[in-house]
Amino acid sequence: MKAAIIGGTGYGSIELVRLINKHPYLEIGSVVSNSQAGVNFSDVYPHLSDVVVQPLETFDANRLSEENDIVFLATPSGVSSKLVPQLLDQGIKCIDLSGDFRLRSAEEYETWYRHSPAEDKYLKQAVYGLSEIYKEEIKNSTLIANPGCYPTATNLGLLPIMKSELADENFIIIDAKSGVSGAGRGVSLTSHYSEMNENFKAYKLGKHQHIPEIEQVLTDESGKRTTVTFTTHLVPMTRGIMCTMYVNLKEKISTQKVIDLYKQFYQESHFIRVRPEGNIPATKEVMGSNFCDIGLHVDERTNRLTIISVIDNLVKGAAGQAIQNANLMNGWEEQTGLTDIPMYP
């Protein structure tokens, strides 16, 4: 199948190119970048020389649908909501890596993202693409809202304990840290080398657009209105997310029992690796892979559970999960094209 990529010059797009290039059933089709149309892809990213030899294109829904079978949209928020309807009307499957279709509420989207929301009928049509949780719905969908990187790490770490009813849904604290590639390729003071090097800073306290996405999933899956305290940090590394989560428990339970609960919950999920007791994952141990590694510890003194969840923000947090969803949509083995072991060191 030919796979088109819209938003061709961002980090998410480049990761899609890397993964599609070695996928046995997908090949790179059109690559769209309105801002650099006509420029050879390898002139923008020289590491693609002699690998992807084609010019970037402008967006044309008719041409894209004629020449491609599936479209990945790696655009800034507020863009794909305008493009996806045109593509769906042409009968082409879409996987959107932006936040435009993740929230069911148009009002919430407008509040948190500060863009005009997508039309309601498309919000209702979209399936939230957290692959391990909504596998059956994804299989029958033509529009996938690929989850955000932070919500992927957070929700995969929290859902087993939240669904067990052992957790106090009124006390969930998430301390999240990301490498600077999560800020995108655009030049900004936030990711400027001299600002970020040997530095560590929190940002968007109480205002991060991933808060309602996390709460929507936790509320849906636990059956109880759930709110979280969510604090994000930038760390001076390129790739990786670590989410450290604190949950008050309603009853006494050992660390090993919690680990057993998580292993049972994810027993059919190849990309979730639950660590044994005393073994805490690090971001480098999943780098370049589609794995999410989870470590767990119950503090017997406070009866509080600490959950450590790590992913590569560009793979499991973006392009890798998008490929995983494409596999599910097309009836392919879920691991297809995603079998790389992490890069280490």
mmCIF file of C-alpha atoms in Angstrom:
data_model
loop_
_atom_site.group_PDB
_atom_site.id
_atom_site.type_symbol
_atom_site.label_atom_id
_atom_site.label_comp_id
_atom_site.label_asym_id
_atom_site.label_seq_id
_atom_site.Cartn_x
_atom_site.Cartn_y
_atom_site.Cartn_z
ATOM 1 C CA MET A 1 0.000 0.000 0.000
ATOM 2 C CA LYS A 2 1.150 3.543 -0.743
ATOM 3 C CA ALA A 3 1.276 5.735 2.360
ATOM 4 C CA ALA A 4 1.147 9.511 2.051
ATOM 5 C CA ILE A 5 2.595 11.762 4.742
ATOM 6 C CA ILE A 6 1.268 15.281 5.242
ATOM 7 C CA GLY A 7 3.512 17.633 7.188
ATOM 8 C CA GLY A 8 6.602 16.146 5.641
ATOM 9 C CA THR A 9 9.352 18.145 7.325
ATOM 10 C CA GLY A 10 8.583 17.563 11.014
ATOM 11 C CA TYR A 11 10.204 15.005 13.307
ATOM 12 C CA GLY A 12 7.056 12.854 13.384
ATOM 13 C CA SER A 13 7.077 12.696 9.594
ATOM 14 C CA ILE A 14 10.720 11.693 9.447
ATOM 15 C CA GLU A 15 10.101 8.907 11.925
ATOM 16 C CA LEU A 16 7.182 7.733 9.776
ATOM 17 C CA VAL A 17 9.523 7.651 6.767
ATOM 18 C CA ARG A 18 12.034 5.516 8.689
ATOM 19 C CA LEU A 19 9.375 3.034 9.790
ATOM 20 C CA ILE A 20 7.463 2.863 6.496
ATOM 21 C CA ASN A 21 10.725 2.321 4.584
ATOM 22 C CA LYS A 22 11.210 -1.059 6.274
ATOM 23 C CA HIS A 23 7.538 -2.074 6.483
ATOM 24 C CA PRO A 24 6.768 -5.123 4.292
ATOM 25 C CA TYR A 25 3.291 -3.920 3.243
ATOM 26 C CA LEU A 26 3.716 -0.140 3.087
ATOM 27 C CA GLU A 27 5.779 2.087 0.836
ATOM 28 C CA ILE A 28 6.258 5.827 0.882
ATOM 29 C CA GLY A 29 3.919 7.593 -1.493
ATOM 30 C CA SER A 30 3.306 11.333 -1.563
ATOM 31 C CA VAL A 31 5.044 13.569 0.968
ATOM 32 C CA VAL A 32 3.234 16.873 1.424
ATOM 33 C CA SER A 33 4.739 20.103 2.704
ATOM 34 C CA ASN A 34 3.018 23.205 1.379
ATOM 35 C CA SER A 35 5.772 25.442 2.746
ATOM 36 C CA GLN A 36 8.551 23.595 0.849
ATOM 37 C CA ALA A 37 6.716 22.147 -2.148
ATOM 38 C CA GLY A 38 9.020 21.385 -5.053
ATOM 39 C CA VAL A 39 12.100 20.978 -2.853
ATOM 40 C CA ASN A 40 13.669 17.516 -2.864
ATOM 41 C CA PHE A 41 13.015 15.712 0.403
ATOM 42 C CA SER A 42 16.702 14.836 0.763
ATOM 43 C CA ASP A 43 17.639 18.521 0.493
ATOM 44 C CA VAL A 44 15.640 19.141 3.662
ATOM 45 C CA TYR A 45 16.900 15.967 5.367
ATOM 46 C CA PRO A 46 20.264 14.925 3.833
ATOM 47 C CA HIS A 47 20.218 11.619 5.718
ATOM 48 C CA LEU A 48 17.517 10.542 3.227
ATOM 49 C CA SER A 49 19.861 10.930 0.233
ATOM 50 C CA ASP A 50 19.456 7.965 -2.151
ATOM 51 C CA VAL A 51 16.731 6.584 0.152
ATOM 52 C CA VAL A 52 13.727 8.826 -0.496
ATOM 53 C CA VAL A 53 14.283 10.512 -3.850
ATOM 54 C CA GLN A 54 11.278 12.709 -4.557
ATOM 55 C CA PRO A 55 10.131 16.320 -4.304
ATOM 56 C CA LEU A 56 7.772 17.535 -1.621
ATOM 57 C CA GLU A 57 4.232 18.238 -2.832
ATOM 58 C CA THR A 58 1.358 20.600 -2.160
ATOM 59 C CA PHE A 59 -1.881 19.299 -0.672
ATOM 60 C CA ASP A 60 -4.399 18.057 -3.236
ATOM 61 C CA ALA A 61 -7.051 15.692 -1.872
ATOM 62 C CA ASN A 62 -7.977 14.293 -5.304
ATOM 63 C CA ARG A 63 -4.402 13.504 -6.287
ATOM 64 C CA LEU A 64 -3.554 12.061 -2.868
ATOM 65 C CA SER A 65 -6.532 9.700 -2.976
ATOM 66 C CA GLU A 66 -5.697 8.578 -6.522
ATOM 67 C CA GLU A 67 -2.033 7.860 -5.767
ATOM 68 C CA ASN A 68 -2.162 6.609 -2.143
ATOM 69 C CA ASP A 69 -4.071 4.116 -0.017
ATOM 70 C CA ILE A 70 -3.637 5.607 3.456
ATOM 71 C CA VAL A 71 -2.651 9.043 4.763
ATOM 72 C CA PHE A 72 -0.683 9.931 7.888
ATOM 73 C CA LEU A 73 -1.148 13.544 8.984
ATOM 74 C CA ALA A 74 1.759 14.883 11.032
ATOM 75 C CA THR A 75 0.617 18.492 10.979
ATOM 76 C CA PRO A 76 0.383 21.138 13.694
ATOM 77 C CA SER A 77 -2.899 21.247 15.592
ATOM 78 C CA GLY A 78 -5.599 23.197 13.789
ATOM 79 C CA VAL A 79 -4.535 21.992 10.325
ATOM 80 C CA SER A 80 -5.683 18.379 9.988
ATOM 81 C CA SER A 81 -9.260 19.278 11.016
ATOM 82 C CA LYS A 82 -9.498 21.108 7.679
ATOM 83 C CA LEU A 83 -7.762 18.423 5.588
ATOM 84 C CA VAL A 84 -9.154 15.152 6.940
ATOM 85 C CA PRO A 85 -12.766 15.743 5.805
ATOM 86 C CA GLN A 86 -11.555 16.251 2.217
ATOM 87 C CA LEU A 87 -9.607 12.982 2.358
ATOM 88 C CA LEU A 88 -12.393 10.964 3.964
ATOM 89 C CA ASP A 89 -14.780 12.202 1.292
ATOM 90 C CA GLN A 90 -12.374 10.665 -1.242
ATOM 91 C CA GLY A 91 -12.607 7.323 0.574
ATOM 92 C CA ILE A 92 -9.049 7.236 1.927
ATOM 93 C CA LYS A 93 -8.128 6.089 5.445
ATOM 94 C CA CYS A 94 -6.562 8.693 7.724
ATOM 95 C CA ILE A 95 -4.355 8.519 10.818
ATOM 96 C CA ASP A 96 -3.989 11.935 12.423
ATOM 97 C CA LEU A 97 -0.963 12.500 14.660
ATOM 98 C CA SER A 98 -2.108 15.975 15.740
ATOM 99 C CA GLY A 99 -4.604 16.679 18.519
ATOM 100 C CA ASP A 100 -7.500 17.710 16.275
ATOM 101 C CA PHE A 101 -9.654 14.590 16.717
ATOM 102 C CA ARG A 102 -8.600 13.320 20.150
ATOM 103 C CA LEU A 103 -11.154 15.200 22.247
ATOM 104 C CA ARG A 104 -14.825 14.397 21.771
ATOM 105 C CA SER A 105 -15.873 17.816 23.030
ATOM 106 C CA ALA A 106 -15.439 20.634 20.511
ATOM 107 C CA GLU A 107 -15.676 23.138 23.363
ATOM 108 C CA GLU A 108 -12.851 21.477 25.290
ATOM 109 C CA TYR A 109 -10.686 21.386 22.177
ATOM 110 C CA GLU A 110 -11.212 25.100 21.589
ATOM 111 C CA THR A 111 -10.417 25.872 25.236
ATOM 112 C CA TRP A 112 -7.198 23.855 25.443
ATOM 113 C CA TYR A 113 -5.847 24.106 21.874
ATOM 114 C CA ARG A 114 -7.110 27.598 21.005
ATOM 115 C CA HIS A 115 -8.098 26.577 17.483
ATOM 116 C CA SER A 116 -11.454 26.120 15.808
ATOM 117 C CA PRO A 117 -12.560 22.501 16.324
ATOM 118 C CA ALA A 118 -13.305 19.918 13.672
ATOM 119 C CA GLU A 119 -16.896 19.369 12.623
ATOM 120 C CA ASP A 120 -18.862 17.324 15.137
ATOM 121 C CA LYS A 121 -19.608 14.468 12.728
ATOM 122 C CA TYR A 122 -15.877 13.870 12.226
ATOM 123 C CA LEU A 123 -15.184 14.029 15.964
ATOM 124 C CA LYS A 124 -17.808 11.294 16.383
ATOM 125 C CA GLN A 125 -16.305 9.254 13.563
ATOM 126 C CA ALA A 126 -12.760 9.341 14.952
ATOM 127 C CA VAL A 127 -11.480 6.408 17.020
ATOM 128 C CA TYR A 128 -8.909 7.172 19.701
ATOM 129 C CA GLY A 129 -5.876 5.144 18.693
ATOM 130 C CA LEU A 130 -4.424 3.914 21.979
ATOM 131 C CA SER A 131 -3.613 0.601 20.340
ATOM 132 C CA GLU A 132 -3.524 -1.692 23.375
ATOM 133 C CA ILE A 133 -6.851 -0.435 24.739
ATOM 134 C CA TYR A 134 -9.043 0.206 21.684
ATOM 135 C CA LYS A 135 -7.796 -2.522 19.357
ATOM 136 C CA GLU A 136 -11.197 -3.743 18.152
ATOM 137 C CA GLU A 137 -12.527 -0.245 17.465
ATOM 138 C CA ILE A 138 -9.349 0.631 15.540
ATOM 139 C CA LYS A 139 -9.741 -2.406 13.285
ATOM 140 C CA ASN A 140 -13.037 -1.082 11.930
ATOM 141 C CA SER A 141 -12.157 2.609 11.673
ATOM 142 C CA THR A 142 -11.292 4.869 8.753
ATOM 143 C CA LEU A 143 -10.158 7.797 10.956
ATOM 144 C CA ILE A 144 -7.732 7.335 13.834
ATOM 145 C CA ALA A 145 -6.865 10.044 16.337
ATOM 146 C CA ASN A 146 -3.342 8.992 17.237
ATOM 147 C CA PRO A 147 -2.741 9.724 20.955
ATOM 148 C CA GLY A 148 -0.328 12.337 22.214
ATOM 149 C CA CYS A 149 3.077 11.239 23.477
ATOM 150 C CA TYR A 150 2.473 12.168 27.119
ATOM 151 C CA PRO A 151 -1.035 10.606 27.193
ATOM 152 C CA THR A 152 0.333 7.379 25.704
ATOM 153 C CA ALA A 153 2.937 6.946 28.451
ATOM 154 C CA THR A 154 0.558 8.169 31.155
ATOM 155 C CA ASN A 155 -2.554 6.209 30.278
ATOM 156 C CA LEU A 156 -0.701 2.946 29.615
ATOM 157 C CA GLY A 157 0.884 3.354 33.046
ATOM 158 C CA LEU A 158 -2.323 4.226 34.886
ATOM 159 C CA LEU A 159 -5.100 2.210 33.251
ATOM 160 C CA PRO A 160 -4.499 -1.201 34.866
ATOM 161 C CA ILE A 161 -4.660 0.203 38.401
ATOM 162 C CA MET A 162 -7.532 2.573 37.551
ATOM 163 C CA LYS A 163 -9.654 -0.237 36.110
ATOM 164 C CA SER A 164 -8.946 -2.425 39.144
ATOM 165 C CA GLU A 165 -10.816 0.022 41.437
ATOM 166 C CA LEU A 166 -7.861 -0.062 43.825
ATOM 167 C CA ALA A 167 -6.910 3.535 43.049
ATOM 168 C CA ASP A 168 -8.290 6.735 44.512
ATOM 169 C CA GLU A 169 -9.386 8.591 41.368
ATOM 170 C CA ASN A 170 -9.293 11.884 43.304
ATOM 171 C CA PHE A 171 -5.529 11.757 43.871
ATOM 172 C CA ILE A 172 -3.407 11.197 40.754
ATOM 173 C CA ILE A 173 -0.177 13.138 40.311
ATOM 174 C CA ILE A 174 1.785 12.870 37.053
ATOM 175 C CA ASP A 175 5.360 14.148 36.879
ATOM 176 C CA ALA A 176 6.240 13.986 33.174
ATOM 177 C CA LYS A 177 9.572 14.633 31.474
ATOM 178 C CA SER A 178 10.332 14.805 27.761
ATOM 179 C CA GLY A 179 13.287 15.243 25.447
ATOM 180 C CA VAL A 180 13.286 18.369 23.294
ATOM 181 C CA SER A 181 12.256 16.599 20.067
ATOM 182 C CA GLY A 182 8.744 16.705 21.540
ATOM 183 C CA ALA A 183 8.789 20.468 20.950
ATOM 184 C CA GLY A 184 9.161 19.911 17.196
ATOM 185 C CA ARG A 185 11.712 21.117 14.677
ATOM 186 C CA GLY A 186 10.717 24.765 14.689
ATOM 187 C CA VAL A 187 13.184 27.248 16.127
ATOM 188 C CA SER A 188 12.106 28.616 19.498
ATOM 189 C CA LEU A 189 13.567 29.900 22.729
ATOM 190 C CA THR A 190 12.213 26.800 24.469
ATOM 191 C CA SER A 191 14.454 24.427 22.540
ATOM 192 C CA HIS A 192 17.392 26.797 21.927
ATOM 193 C CA TYR A 193 20.638 24.969 22.797
ATOM 194 C CA SER A 194 22.004 27.540 25.234
ATOM 195 C CA GLU A 195 18.609 27.682 27.008
ATOM 196 C CA MET A 196 18.201 23.909 27.244
ATOM 197 C CA ASN A 197 21.745 22.571 27.679
ATOM 198 C CA GLU A 198 22.589 21.757 31.324
ATOM 199 C CA ASN A 199 19.086 22.909 32.230
ATOM 200 C CA PHE A 200 15.848 21.308 33.382
ATOM 201 C CA LYS A 201 12.573 23.195 33.459
ATOM 202 C CA ALA A 202 8.862 22.770 34.017
ATOM 203 C CA TYR A 203 6.375 24.290 31.597
ATOM 204 C CA LYS A 204 2.632 24.750 30.973
ATOM 205 C CA LEU A 205 1.683 24.093 34.594
ATOM 206 C CA GLY A 206 -2.036 23.337 34.683
ATOM 207 C CA LYS A 207 -2.382 24.401 31.045
ATOM 208 C CA HIS A 208 -0.970 21.543 28.996
ATOM 209 C CA GLN A 209 -3.281 20.516 26.153
ATOM 210 C CA HIS A 210 -2.787 16.836 26.974
ATOM 211 C CA ILE A 211 -4.593 17.158 30.332
ATOM 212 C CA PRO A 212 -8.144 16.736 28.952
ATOM 213 C CA GLU A 213 -6.977 13.871 26.729
ATOM 214 C CA ILE A 214 -5.567 11.981 29.713
ATOM 215 C CA GLU A 215 -8.654 12.653 31.823
ATOM 216 C CA GLN A 216 -11.024 11.636 29.017
ATOM 217 C CA VAL A 217 -9.433 8.193 28.702
ATOM 218 C CA LEU A 218 -9.138 7.598 32.459
ATOM 219 C CA THR A 219 -12.761 8.631 32.997
ATOM 220 C CA ASP A 220 -13.990 6.421 30.142
ATOM 221 C CA GLU A 221 -12.085 3.364 31.300
ATOM 222 C CA SER A 222 -12.556 3.685 35.068
ATOM 223 C CA GLY A 223 -16.210 4.699 34.818
ATOM 224 C CA LYS A 224 -15.588 7.521 37.305
ATOM 225 C CA ARG A 225 -14.914 11.195 36.705
ATOM 226 C CA THR A 226 -11.127 11.426 37.036
ATOM 227 C CA THR A 227 -8.932 14.497 37.272
ATOM 228 C CA VAL A 228 -5.148 14.643 37.405
ATOM 229 C CA THR A 229 -2.367 16.972 38.453
ATOM 230 C CA PHE A 230 -0.075 16.978 35.432
ATOM 231 C CA THR A 231 3.299 18.720 35.352
ATOM 232 C CA THR A 232 5.541 18.554 32.302
ATOM 233 C CA HIS A 233 9.300 19.155 32.123
ATOM 234 C CA LEU A 234 11.858 19.485 29.348
ATOM 235 C CA VAL A 235 15.144 17.681 29.866
ATOM 236 C CA PRO A 236 18.343 18.161 27.802
ATOM 237 C CA MET A 237 18.076 15.011 25.704
ATOM 238 C CA THR A 238 16.707 14.458 22.216
ATOM 239 C CA ARG A 239 14.316 11.518 22.599
ATOM 240 C CA GLY A 240 12.334 9.935 25.378
ATOM 241 C CA ILE A 241 9.531 10.440 27.863
ATOM 242 C CA MET A 242 9.407 9.344 31.477
ATOM 243 C CA CYS A 243 6.151 9.700 33.395
ATOM 244 C CA THR A 244 6.355 9.180 37.149
ATOM 245 C CA MET A 245 2.855 8.775 38.571
ATOM 246 C CA TYR A 246 1.646 8.685 42.156
ATOM 247 C CA VAL A 247 -1.641 7.033 43.087
ATOM 248 C CA ASN A 248 -3.182 6.590 46.539
ATOM 249 C CA LEU A 249 -4.436 3.032 47.060
ATOM 250 C CA LYS A 250 -7.764 2.197 48.698
ATOM 251 C CA GLU A 251 -6.474 -0.983 50.336
ATOM 252 C CA LYS A 252 -3.216 -2.650 51.280
ATOM 253 C CA ILE A 253 -1.554 -4.535 48.445
ATOM 254 C CA SER A 254 2.040 -5.581 47.797
ATOM 255 C CA THR A 255 4.228 -4.446 44.932
ATOM 256 C CA GLN A 256 4.318 -7.980 43.569
ATOM 257 C CA LYS A 257 0.516 -8.196 43.509
ATOM 258 C CA VAL A 258 0.367 -4.941 41.548
ATOM 259 C CA ILE A 259 2.984 -6.258 39.109
ATOM 260 C CA ASP A 260 0.909 -9.426 38.662
ATOM 261 C CA LEU A 261 -2.166 -7.287 37.991
ATOM 262 C CA TYR A 262 -0.299 -5.312 35.304
ATOM 263 C CA LYS A 263 1.148 -8.413 33.674
ATOM 264 C CA GLN A 264 -2.294 -9.961 33.441
ATOM 265 C CA PHE A 265 -3.771 -6.751 32.036
ATOM 266 C CA TYR A 266 -1.098 -6.568 29.318
ATOM 267 C CA GLN A 267 -0.588 -10.287 28.733
ATOM 268 C CA GLU A 268 -1.573 -9.978 25.057
ATOM 269 C CA SER A 269 0.204 -6.645 24.459
ATOM 270 C CA HIS A 270 3.589 -7.274 22.852
ATOM 271 C CA PHE A 271 4.780 -3.687 23.169
ATOM 272 C CA ILE A 272 4.126 -3.315 26.902
ATOM 273 C CA ARG A 273 6.917 -4.669 29.113
ATOM 274 C CA VAL A 274 6.162 -4.763 32.847
ATOM 275 C CA ARG A 275 9.373 -4.899 34.841
ATOM 276 C CA PRO A 276 9.941 -7.244 37.800
ATOM 277 C CA GLU A 277 10.029 -5.876 41.345
ATOM 278 C CA GLY A 278 12.964 -3.536 41.984
ATOM 279 C CA ASN A 279 13.634 -3.055 38.254
ATOM 280 C CA ILE A 280 12.882 0.512 37.153
ATOM 281 C CA PRO A 281 12.947 1.403 33.420
ATOM 282 C CA ALA A 282 14.968 4.219 31.863
ATOM 283 C CA THR A 283 14.265 6.154 28.675
ATOM 284 C CA LYS A 284 17.329 4.835 26.856
ATOM 285 C CA GLU A 285 16.034 1.275 27.295
ATOM 286 C CA VAL A 286 13.174 1.959 24.844
ATOM 287 C CA MET A 287 14.880 4.439 22.485
ATOM 288 C CA GLY A 288 14.095 3.895 18.821
ATOM 289 C CA SER A 289 11.504 1.228 19.639
ATOM 290 C CA ASN A 290 7.732 0.943 19.965
ATOM 291 C CA PHE A 291 7.949 -0.415 23.517
ATOM 292 C CA CYS A 292 6.430 1.090 26.630
ATOM 293 C CA ASP A 293 8.238 -0.159 29.739
ATOM 294 C CA ILE A 294 6.542 0.095 33.132
ATOM 295 C CA GLY A 295 8.056 -0.156 36.615
ATOM 296 C CA LEU A 296 5.997 -0.309 39.831
ATOM 297 C CA HIS A 297 6.529 0.224 43.531
ATOM 298 C CA VAL A 298 4.117 0.301 46.480
ATOM 299 C CA ASP A 299 5.324 2.316 49.458
ATOM 300 C CA GLU A 300 3.979 0.321 52.412
ATOM 301 C CA ARG A 301 4.422 3.293 54.727
ATOM 302 C CA THR A 302 2.149 5.640 52.746
ATOM 303 C CA ASN A 303 0.140 2.994 50.841
ATOM 304 C CA ARG A 304 0.912 4.922 47.680
ATOM 305 C CA LEU A 305 1.746 3.366 44.309
ATOM 306 C CA THR A 306 4.527 4.857 42.188
ATOM 307 C CA ILE A 307 4.356 4.028 38.469
ATOM 308 C CA ILE A 308 7.260 4.693 36.105
ATOM 309 C CA SER A 309 6.341 4.587 32.412
ATOM 310 C CA VAL A 310 8.872 5.242 29.630
ATOM 311 C CA ILE A 311 8.520 5.514 25.848
ATOM 312 C CA ASP A 312 10.324 6.984 22.864
ATOM 313 C CA ASN A 313 8.173 10.036 22.185
ATOM 314 C CA LEU A 314 8.729 9.842 18.407
ATOM 315 C CA VAL A 315 7.966 6.113 18.128
ATOM 316 C CA LYS A 316 5.428 4.754 20.622
ATOM 317 C CA GLY A 317 4.474 8.376 21.310
ATOM 318 C CA ALA A 318 3.847 9.205 17.625
ATOM 319 C CA ALA A 319 4.957 7.427 14.437
ATOM 320 C CA GLY A 320 5.333 3.905 15.849
ATOM 321 C CA GLN A 321 1.854 3.875 17.342
ATOM 322 C CA ALA A 322 0.539 5.298 14.054
ATOM 323 C CA ILE A 323 2.077 2.332 12.196
ATOM 324 C CA GLN A 324 0.687 -0.028 14.856
ATOM 325 C CA ASN A 325 -2.757 1.452 14.203
ATOM 326 C CA ALA A 326 -2.300 1.133 10.425
ATOM 327 C CA ASN A 327 -1.493 -2.546 10.953
ATOM 328 C CA LEU A 328 -4.697 -3.025 12.939
ATOM 329 C CA MET A 329 -6.808 -1.106 10.403
ATOM 330 C CA ASN A 330 -5.564 -3.298 7.568
ATOM 331 C CA GLY A 331 -5.759 -6.663 9.315
ATOM 332 C CA TRP A 332 -1.995 -7.144 9.490
ATOM 333 C CA GLU A 333 -0.057 -8.590 12.407
ATOM 334 C CA GLU A 334 0.151 -5.787 14.981
ATOM 335 C CA GLN A 335 3.960 -5.969 15.239
ATOM 336 C CA THR A 336 4.557 -5.708 11.479
ATOM 337 C CA GLY A 337 7.408 -3.332 10.699
ATOM 338 C CA LEU A 338 7.916 -2.551 14.393
ATOM 339 C CA THR A 339 10.147 -5.359 15.568
ATOM 340 C CA ASP A 340 13.319 -3.308 16.122
ATOM 341 C CA ILE A 341 14.917 -3.754 19.509
ATOM 342 C CA PRO A 342 15.784 -0.489 21.303
ATOM 343 C CA MET A 343 19.020 1.314 20.384
ATOM 344 C CA TYR A 344 21.550 1.109 23.205
ATOM 345 C CA PRO A 345 23.569 2.877 24.393
#
